[in-house]
Short mmCIF file of C-alpha atoms and ligand atoms in Angstrom, two decimals:
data_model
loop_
_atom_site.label_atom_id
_atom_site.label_comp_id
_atom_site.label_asym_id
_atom_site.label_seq_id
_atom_site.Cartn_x
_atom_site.Cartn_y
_atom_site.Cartn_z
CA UNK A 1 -62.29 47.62 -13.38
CA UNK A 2 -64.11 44.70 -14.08
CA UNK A 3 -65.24 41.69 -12.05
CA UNK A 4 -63.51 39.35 -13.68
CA UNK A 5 -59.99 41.26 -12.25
CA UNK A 6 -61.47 41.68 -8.55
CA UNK A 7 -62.62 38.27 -8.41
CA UNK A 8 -65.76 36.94 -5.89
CA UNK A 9 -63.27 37.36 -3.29
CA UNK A 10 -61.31 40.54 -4.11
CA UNK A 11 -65.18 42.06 -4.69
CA UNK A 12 -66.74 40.70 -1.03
CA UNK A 13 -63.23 42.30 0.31
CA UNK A 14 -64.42 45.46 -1.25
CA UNK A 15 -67.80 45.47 -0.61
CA UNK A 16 -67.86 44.90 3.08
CA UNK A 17 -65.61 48.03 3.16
CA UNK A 18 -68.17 49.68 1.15
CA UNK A 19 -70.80 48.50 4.03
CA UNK A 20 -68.52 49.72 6.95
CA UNK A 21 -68.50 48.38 10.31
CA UNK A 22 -71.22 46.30 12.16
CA UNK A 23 -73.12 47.80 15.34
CA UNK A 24 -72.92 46.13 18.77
CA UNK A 25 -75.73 43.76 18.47
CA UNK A 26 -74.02 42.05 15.18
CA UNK A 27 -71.70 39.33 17.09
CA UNK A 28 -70.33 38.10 13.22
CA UNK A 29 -71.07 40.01 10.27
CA UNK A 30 -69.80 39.59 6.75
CA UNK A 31 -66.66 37.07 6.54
CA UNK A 32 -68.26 33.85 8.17
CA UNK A 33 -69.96 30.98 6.99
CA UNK A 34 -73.28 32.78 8.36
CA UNK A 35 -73.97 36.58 10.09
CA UNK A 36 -74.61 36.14 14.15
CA UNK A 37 -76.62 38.51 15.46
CA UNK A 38 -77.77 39.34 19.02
CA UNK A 39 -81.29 39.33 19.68
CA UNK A 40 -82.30 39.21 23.03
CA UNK A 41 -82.01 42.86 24.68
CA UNK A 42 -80.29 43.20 28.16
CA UNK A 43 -83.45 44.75 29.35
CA UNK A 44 -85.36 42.33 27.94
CA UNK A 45 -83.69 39.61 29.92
CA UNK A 46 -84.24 41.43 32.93
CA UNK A 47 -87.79 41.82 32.79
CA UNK A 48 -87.59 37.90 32.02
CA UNK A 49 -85.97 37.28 35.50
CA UNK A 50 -88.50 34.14 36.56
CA UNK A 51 -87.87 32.25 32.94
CA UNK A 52 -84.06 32.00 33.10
CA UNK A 53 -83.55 31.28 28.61
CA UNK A 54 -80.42 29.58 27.54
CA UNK A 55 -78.67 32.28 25.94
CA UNK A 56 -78.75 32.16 22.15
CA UNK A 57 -77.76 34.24 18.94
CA UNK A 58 -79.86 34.04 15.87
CA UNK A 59 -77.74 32.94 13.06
CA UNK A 60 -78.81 34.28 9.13
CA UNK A 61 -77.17 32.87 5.96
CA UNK A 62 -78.39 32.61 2.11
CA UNK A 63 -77.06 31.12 -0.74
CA UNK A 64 -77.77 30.88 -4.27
CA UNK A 65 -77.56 28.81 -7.27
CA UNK A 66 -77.52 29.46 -10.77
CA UNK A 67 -78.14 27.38 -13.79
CA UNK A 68 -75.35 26.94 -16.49
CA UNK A 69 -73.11 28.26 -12.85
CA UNK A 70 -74.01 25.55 -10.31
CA UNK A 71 -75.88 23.51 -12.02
CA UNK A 72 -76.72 22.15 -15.77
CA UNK A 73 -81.03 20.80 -15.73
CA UNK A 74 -79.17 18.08 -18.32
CA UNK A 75 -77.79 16.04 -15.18
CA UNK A 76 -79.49 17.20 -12.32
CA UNK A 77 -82.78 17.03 -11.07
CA UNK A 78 -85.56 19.16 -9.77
CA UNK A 79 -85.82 17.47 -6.45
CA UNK A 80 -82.00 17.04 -6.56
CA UNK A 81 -81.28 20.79 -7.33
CA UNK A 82 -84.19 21.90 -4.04
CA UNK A 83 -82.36 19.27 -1.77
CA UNK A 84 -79.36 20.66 -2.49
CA UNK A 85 -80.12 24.72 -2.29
CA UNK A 86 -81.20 23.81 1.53
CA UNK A 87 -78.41 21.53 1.96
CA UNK A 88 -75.93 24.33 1.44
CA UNK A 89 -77.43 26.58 3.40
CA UNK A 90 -78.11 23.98 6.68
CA UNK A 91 -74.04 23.38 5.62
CA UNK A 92 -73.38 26.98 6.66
CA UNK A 93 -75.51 27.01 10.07
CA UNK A 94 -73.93 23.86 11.02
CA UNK A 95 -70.42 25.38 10.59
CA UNK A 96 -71.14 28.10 12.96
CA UNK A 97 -72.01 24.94 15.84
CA UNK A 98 -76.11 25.86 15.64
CA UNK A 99 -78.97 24.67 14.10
CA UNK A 100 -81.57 25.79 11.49
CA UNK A 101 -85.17 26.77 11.73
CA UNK A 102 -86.80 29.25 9.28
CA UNK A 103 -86.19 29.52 5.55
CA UNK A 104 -87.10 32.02 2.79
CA UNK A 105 -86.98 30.25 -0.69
CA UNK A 106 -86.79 32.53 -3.62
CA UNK A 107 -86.84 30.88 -7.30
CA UNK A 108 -86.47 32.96 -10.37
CA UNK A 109 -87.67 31.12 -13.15
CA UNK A 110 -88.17 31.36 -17.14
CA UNK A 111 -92.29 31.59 -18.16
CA UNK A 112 -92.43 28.28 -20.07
CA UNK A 113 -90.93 26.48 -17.59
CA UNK A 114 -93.38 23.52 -16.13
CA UNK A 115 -95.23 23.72 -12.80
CA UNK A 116 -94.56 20.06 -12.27
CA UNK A 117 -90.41 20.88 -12.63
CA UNK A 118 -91.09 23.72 -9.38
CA UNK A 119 -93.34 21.09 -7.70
CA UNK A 120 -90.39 18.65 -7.84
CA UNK A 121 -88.37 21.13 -6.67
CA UNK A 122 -90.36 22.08 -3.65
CA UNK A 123 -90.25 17.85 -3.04
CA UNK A 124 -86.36 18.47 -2.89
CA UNK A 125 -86.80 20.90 -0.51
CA UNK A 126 -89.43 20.07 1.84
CA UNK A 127 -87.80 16.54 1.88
CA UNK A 128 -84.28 17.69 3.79
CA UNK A 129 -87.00 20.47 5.52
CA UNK A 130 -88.81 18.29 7.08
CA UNK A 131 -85.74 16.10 8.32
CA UNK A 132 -84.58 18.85 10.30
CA UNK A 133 -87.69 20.25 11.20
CA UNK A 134 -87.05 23.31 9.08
CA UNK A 135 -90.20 25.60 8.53
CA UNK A 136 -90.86 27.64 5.09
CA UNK A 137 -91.92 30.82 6.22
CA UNK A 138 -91.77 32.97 2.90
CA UNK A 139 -89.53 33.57 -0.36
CA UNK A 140 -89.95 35.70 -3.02
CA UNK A 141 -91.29 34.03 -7.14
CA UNK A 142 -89.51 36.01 -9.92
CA UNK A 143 -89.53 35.78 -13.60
CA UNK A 144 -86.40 35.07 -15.31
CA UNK A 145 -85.19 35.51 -18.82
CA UNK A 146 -83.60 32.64 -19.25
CA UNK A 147 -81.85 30.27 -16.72
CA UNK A 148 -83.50 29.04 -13.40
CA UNK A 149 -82.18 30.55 -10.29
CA UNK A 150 -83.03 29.23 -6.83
CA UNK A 151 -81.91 31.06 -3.41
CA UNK A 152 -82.60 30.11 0.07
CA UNK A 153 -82.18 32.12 3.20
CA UNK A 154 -81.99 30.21 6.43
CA UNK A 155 -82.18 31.23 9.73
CA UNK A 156 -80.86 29.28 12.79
CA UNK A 157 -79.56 29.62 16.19
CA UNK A 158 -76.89 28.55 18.24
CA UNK A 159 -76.72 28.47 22.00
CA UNK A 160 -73.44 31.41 23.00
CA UNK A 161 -71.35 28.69 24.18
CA UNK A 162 -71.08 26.25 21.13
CA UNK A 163 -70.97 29.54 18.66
CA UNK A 164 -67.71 28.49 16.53
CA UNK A 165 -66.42 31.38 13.91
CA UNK A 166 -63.57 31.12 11.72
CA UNK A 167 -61.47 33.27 13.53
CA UNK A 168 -60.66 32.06 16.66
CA UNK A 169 -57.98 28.93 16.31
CA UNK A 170 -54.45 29.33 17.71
CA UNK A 171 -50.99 28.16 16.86
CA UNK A 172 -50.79 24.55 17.68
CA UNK A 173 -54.07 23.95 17.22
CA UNK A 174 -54.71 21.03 14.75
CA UNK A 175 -56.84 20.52 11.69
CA UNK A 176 -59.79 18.08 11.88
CA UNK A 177 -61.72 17.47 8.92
CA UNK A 178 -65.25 15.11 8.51
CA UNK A 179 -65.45 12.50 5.61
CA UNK A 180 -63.69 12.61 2.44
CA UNK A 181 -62.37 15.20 -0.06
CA UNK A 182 -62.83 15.45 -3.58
CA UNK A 183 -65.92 13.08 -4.67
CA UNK A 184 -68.33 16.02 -6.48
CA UNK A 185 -64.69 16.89 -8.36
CA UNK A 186 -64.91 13.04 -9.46
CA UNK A 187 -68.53 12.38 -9.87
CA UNK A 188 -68.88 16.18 -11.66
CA UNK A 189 -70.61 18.88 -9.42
CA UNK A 190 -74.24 18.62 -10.51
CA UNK A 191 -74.46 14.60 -10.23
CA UNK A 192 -76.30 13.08 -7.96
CA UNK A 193 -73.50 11.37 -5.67
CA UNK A 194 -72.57 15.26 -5.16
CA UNK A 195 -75.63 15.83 -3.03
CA UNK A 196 -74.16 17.80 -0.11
CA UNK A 197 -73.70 16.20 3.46
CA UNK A 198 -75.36 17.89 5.90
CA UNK A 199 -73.22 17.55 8.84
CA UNK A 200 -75.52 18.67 11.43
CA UNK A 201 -74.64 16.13 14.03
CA UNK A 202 -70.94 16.61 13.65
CA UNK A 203 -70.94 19.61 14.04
CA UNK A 204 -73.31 19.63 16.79
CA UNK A 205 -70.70 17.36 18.57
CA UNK A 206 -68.07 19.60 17.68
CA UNK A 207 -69.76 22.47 19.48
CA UNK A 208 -70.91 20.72 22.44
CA UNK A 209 -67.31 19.77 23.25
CA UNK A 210 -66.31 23.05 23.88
CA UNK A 211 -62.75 22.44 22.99
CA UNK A 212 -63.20 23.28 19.14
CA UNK A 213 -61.84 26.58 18.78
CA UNK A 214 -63.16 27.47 15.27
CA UNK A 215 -65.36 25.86 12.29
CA UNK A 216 -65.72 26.03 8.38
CA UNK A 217 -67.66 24.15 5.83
CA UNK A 218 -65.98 23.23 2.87
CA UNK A 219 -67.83 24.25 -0.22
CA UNK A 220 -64.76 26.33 -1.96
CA UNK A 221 -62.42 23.09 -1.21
CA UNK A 222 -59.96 21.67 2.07
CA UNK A 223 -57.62 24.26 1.21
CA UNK A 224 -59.78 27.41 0.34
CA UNK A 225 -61.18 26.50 3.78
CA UNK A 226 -58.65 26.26 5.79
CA UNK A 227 -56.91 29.76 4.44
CA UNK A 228 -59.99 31.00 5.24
CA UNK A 229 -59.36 29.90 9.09
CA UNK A 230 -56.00 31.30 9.03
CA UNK A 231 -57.19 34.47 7.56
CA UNK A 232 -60.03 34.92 10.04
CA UNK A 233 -57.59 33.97 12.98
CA UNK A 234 -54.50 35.60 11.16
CA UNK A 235 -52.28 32.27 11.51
CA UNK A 236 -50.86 30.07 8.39
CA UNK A 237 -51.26 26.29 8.56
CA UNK A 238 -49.69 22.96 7.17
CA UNK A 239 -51.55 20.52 5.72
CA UNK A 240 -50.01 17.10 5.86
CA UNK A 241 -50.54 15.66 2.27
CA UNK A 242 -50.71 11.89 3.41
CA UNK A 243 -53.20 12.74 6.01
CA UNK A 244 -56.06 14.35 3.91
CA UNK A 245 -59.02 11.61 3.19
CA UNK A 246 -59.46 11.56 -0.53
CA UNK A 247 -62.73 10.37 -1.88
CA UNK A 248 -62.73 7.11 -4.21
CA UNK A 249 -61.41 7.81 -7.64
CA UNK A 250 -60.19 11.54 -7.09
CA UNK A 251 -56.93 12.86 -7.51
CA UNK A 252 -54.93 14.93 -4.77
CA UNK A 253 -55.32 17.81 -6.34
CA UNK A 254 -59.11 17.17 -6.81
CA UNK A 255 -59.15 16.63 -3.18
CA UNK A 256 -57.34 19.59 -2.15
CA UNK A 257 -59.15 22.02 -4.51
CA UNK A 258 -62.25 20.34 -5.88
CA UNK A 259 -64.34 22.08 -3.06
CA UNK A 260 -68.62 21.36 -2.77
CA UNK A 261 -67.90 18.34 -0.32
CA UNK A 262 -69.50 20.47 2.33
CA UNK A 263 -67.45 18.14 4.96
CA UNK A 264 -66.76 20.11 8.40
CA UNK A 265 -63.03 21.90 9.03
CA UNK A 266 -62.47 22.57 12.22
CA UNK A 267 -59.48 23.09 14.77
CA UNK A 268 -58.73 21.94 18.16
CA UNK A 269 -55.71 22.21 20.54
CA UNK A 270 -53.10 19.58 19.39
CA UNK A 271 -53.45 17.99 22.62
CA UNK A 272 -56.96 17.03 22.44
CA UNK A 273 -57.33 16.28 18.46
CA UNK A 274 -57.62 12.49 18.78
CA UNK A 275 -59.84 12.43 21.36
CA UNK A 276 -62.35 15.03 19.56
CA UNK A 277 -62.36 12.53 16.93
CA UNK A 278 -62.31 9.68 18.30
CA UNK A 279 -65.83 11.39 20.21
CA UNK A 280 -67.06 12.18 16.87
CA UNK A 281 -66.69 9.05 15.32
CA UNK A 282 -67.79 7.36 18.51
CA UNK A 283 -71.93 9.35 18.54
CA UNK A 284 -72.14 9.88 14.43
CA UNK A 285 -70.14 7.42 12.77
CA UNK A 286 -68.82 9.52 10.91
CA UNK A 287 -65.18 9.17 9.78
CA UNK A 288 -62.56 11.83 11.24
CA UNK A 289 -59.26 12.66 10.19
CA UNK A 290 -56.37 14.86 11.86
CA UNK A 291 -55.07 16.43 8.42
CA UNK A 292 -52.18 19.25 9.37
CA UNK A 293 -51.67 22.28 12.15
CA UNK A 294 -52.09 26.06 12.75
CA UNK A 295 -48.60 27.33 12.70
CA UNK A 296 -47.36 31.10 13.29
CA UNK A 297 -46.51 31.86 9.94
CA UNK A 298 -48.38 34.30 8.12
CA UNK A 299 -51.82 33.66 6.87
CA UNK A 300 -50.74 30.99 4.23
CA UNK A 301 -51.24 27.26 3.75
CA UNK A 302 -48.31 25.33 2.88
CA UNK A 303 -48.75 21.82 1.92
CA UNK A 304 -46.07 19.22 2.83
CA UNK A 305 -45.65 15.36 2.50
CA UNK A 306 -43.99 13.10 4.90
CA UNK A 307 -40.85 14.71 4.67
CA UNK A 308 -41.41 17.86 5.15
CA UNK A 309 -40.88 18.55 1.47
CA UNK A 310 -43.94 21.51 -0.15
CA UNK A 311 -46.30 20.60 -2.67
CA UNK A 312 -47.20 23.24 -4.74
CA UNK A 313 -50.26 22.33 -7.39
CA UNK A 314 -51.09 23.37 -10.67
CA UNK A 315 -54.58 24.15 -9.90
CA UNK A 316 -56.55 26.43 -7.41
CA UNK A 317 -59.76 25.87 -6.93
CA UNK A 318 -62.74 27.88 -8.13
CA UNK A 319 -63.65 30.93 -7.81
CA UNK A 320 -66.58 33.05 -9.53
CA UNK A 321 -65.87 35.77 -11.94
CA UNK A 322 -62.51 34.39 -12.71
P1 ADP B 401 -70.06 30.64 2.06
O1 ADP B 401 -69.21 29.99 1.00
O2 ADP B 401 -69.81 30.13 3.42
O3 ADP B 401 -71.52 30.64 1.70
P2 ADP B 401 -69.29 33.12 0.87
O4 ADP B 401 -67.92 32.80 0.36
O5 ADP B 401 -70.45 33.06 -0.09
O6 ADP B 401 -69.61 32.17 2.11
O7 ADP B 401 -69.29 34.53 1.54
C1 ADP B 401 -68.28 34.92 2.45
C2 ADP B 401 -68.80 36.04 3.32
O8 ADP B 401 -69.09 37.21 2.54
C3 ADP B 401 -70.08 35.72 4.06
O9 ADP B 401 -70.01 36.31 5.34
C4 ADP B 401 -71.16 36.39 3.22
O10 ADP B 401 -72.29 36.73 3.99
C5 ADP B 401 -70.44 37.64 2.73
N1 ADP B 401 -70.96 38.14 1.44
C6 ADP B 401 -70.97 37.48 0.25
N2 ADP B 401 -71.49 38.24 -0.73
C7 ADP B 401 -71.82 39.43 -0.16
C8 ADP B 401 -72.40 40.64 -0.66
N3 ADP B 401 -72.76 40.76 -1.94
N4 ADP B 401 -72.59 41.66 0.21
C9 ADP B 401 -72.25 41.52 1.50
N5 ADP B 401 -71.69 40.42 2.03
C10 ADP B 401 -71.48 39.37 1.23
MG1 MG B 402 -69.62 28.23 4.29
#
């Protein structure tokens, strides 16, 4: 069979089945926004009985993009295109309620290629590094034949009681989302007005509330994302068409499927939505909106207007290999 038939999904599906089942000391491994791994020993913490540490996990996620896949050099720059590779990545650790610390970069690049283009690149990154206090600790330097890959690994951690996972919402929880939906569909994905968000802050409010019950980023698009939750936490949702934030200029269906907004989707019981956002709104500034509900039926998304009455879209969303 080829790829192109499995799909990125269908292969990840098969491939973690291929990998088998985590050990103990692997809180979250493949199917979340990042892996969450247990680092501290029992014994360890024992011996440690004066120094009382907040207990953590260590959080691990990587991402990679391609050029001619993510990105075309035509329309986006060097700095741009290393801003963004961390961006994505910070997106992910944020998601799980932690923060980020160490990164690996690893560019692959073609021999003619200019020095100054990688220095630029490094600017990118080091720029959104430095913001967050993010330390380059390694990578690997490839050649390539032909187009430029970059790929960042990113390590972060997240204290055990603001760790948020994808699979832990209920029914009658509702849907939260951060900013809008649909801009990098509008402005094309390697522009510059597509520069991620990193929604570190959010997030970090999100997590500290302790009344979040799970979190996603949404690089694959609002309603890729939010399956994704219902998978995880095997629940279907609505999502109330009216309520979803669309970016300036973009269509519905951009906003539903265009997907690299990297906004935050998260749930909370129904009974507390407004004032998580309203808390949100209140310490970032950031815009909130309540945009549908976990309901019992099976893990599927149905999208309704004001009347109750199901949208169903031409389009949906990307996916590699398809
Ligand atoms: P995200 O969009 O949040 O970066 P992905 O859709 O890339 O997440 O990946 C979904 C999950 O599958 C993640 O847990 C990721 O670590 C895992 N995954 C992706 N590719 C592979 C692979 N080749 N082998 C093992 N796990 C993978
Ligand atoms: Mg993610």
């Amino acid at each position: 069979m080829k790829l192109s038939q499995l799909g990125e999904f269908g292969l990840i599906e098969l491939l973690a089945k291929k990998i088998g089942k985590p050990s103990k000391k692997v809180m979250v491994g493949i199917g979340d926004d990042t892996a969450v791994l247990k680092v501290q020993s029992s014994k360890s913490k024992a011996q440690n009985k004066s120094k009382i540490p907040i207990p953590k996990y260590l959080l691990v996620t990587t991402d990679t993009l391609i050029e001619n896949i993510h990105f075309k050099l035509k329309t986006t720059s060097f700095y741009d295109l290393g801003y963004k590779a961390l961006a994505i990545n910070i997106s992910d650790i944020a998601s799980m309620g932690g923060y980020p610390t160490y990164a690996l970069v690893t560019i692959g690049a073609n021999k003619d290629l200019s020095v100054k283009k990688i220095e630029e690149l490094y600017r990118g990154i080091n720029k959104l590094a430095r913001k967050h206090k993010i330390e380059i600790v390694g990578g690997d330097t490839v050649q390539s034949p032909k187009e430029l890959v970059v790929s960042i690994t990113l390590l972060g951690e997240v204290e055990k009681e603001c760790l948020l996972t994808r699979s832990k919402t209920r029914v009658g929880d509702a849907v939260l989302v951060t900013g809008n939906f649909g801009g990098p569909a509008v402005h094309g994905y390697s522009s510059r007005y597509s520069l991620p968000v990193t929604r570190l802050s959010e997030a970090s409010v999100v997590a500290k509330s302790r009344i979040a019950t799970s979190m996603i980023d949404s690089s694959d698009g609002l309603v890729r994302s939010v399956l994704e939750i219902c998978k995880a936490s095997k629940v279907g949702a609505r999502i109330w068409l009216d309520s979803v934030p669309i970016a300036k200029k973009a269509t519905l269906d951009q906003a539903l499927y265009g997907g690299e907004e990297y906004e935050l989707v998260f749930t909370t019981p129904r009974s507390k939505a407004v004032g998580l956002k309203d808390l949100i709104q209140r310490k970032t500034k950031t815009k909130v909106s309540i945009v549908g509900e976990i309901v019992a039926r099976k893990r599927e998304v149905k999208l309704v207007d004001l009347h109750g009455k199901v949208y169903s879209p031409k389009s949906g969303g990307y996916e590699h290999f398809r």
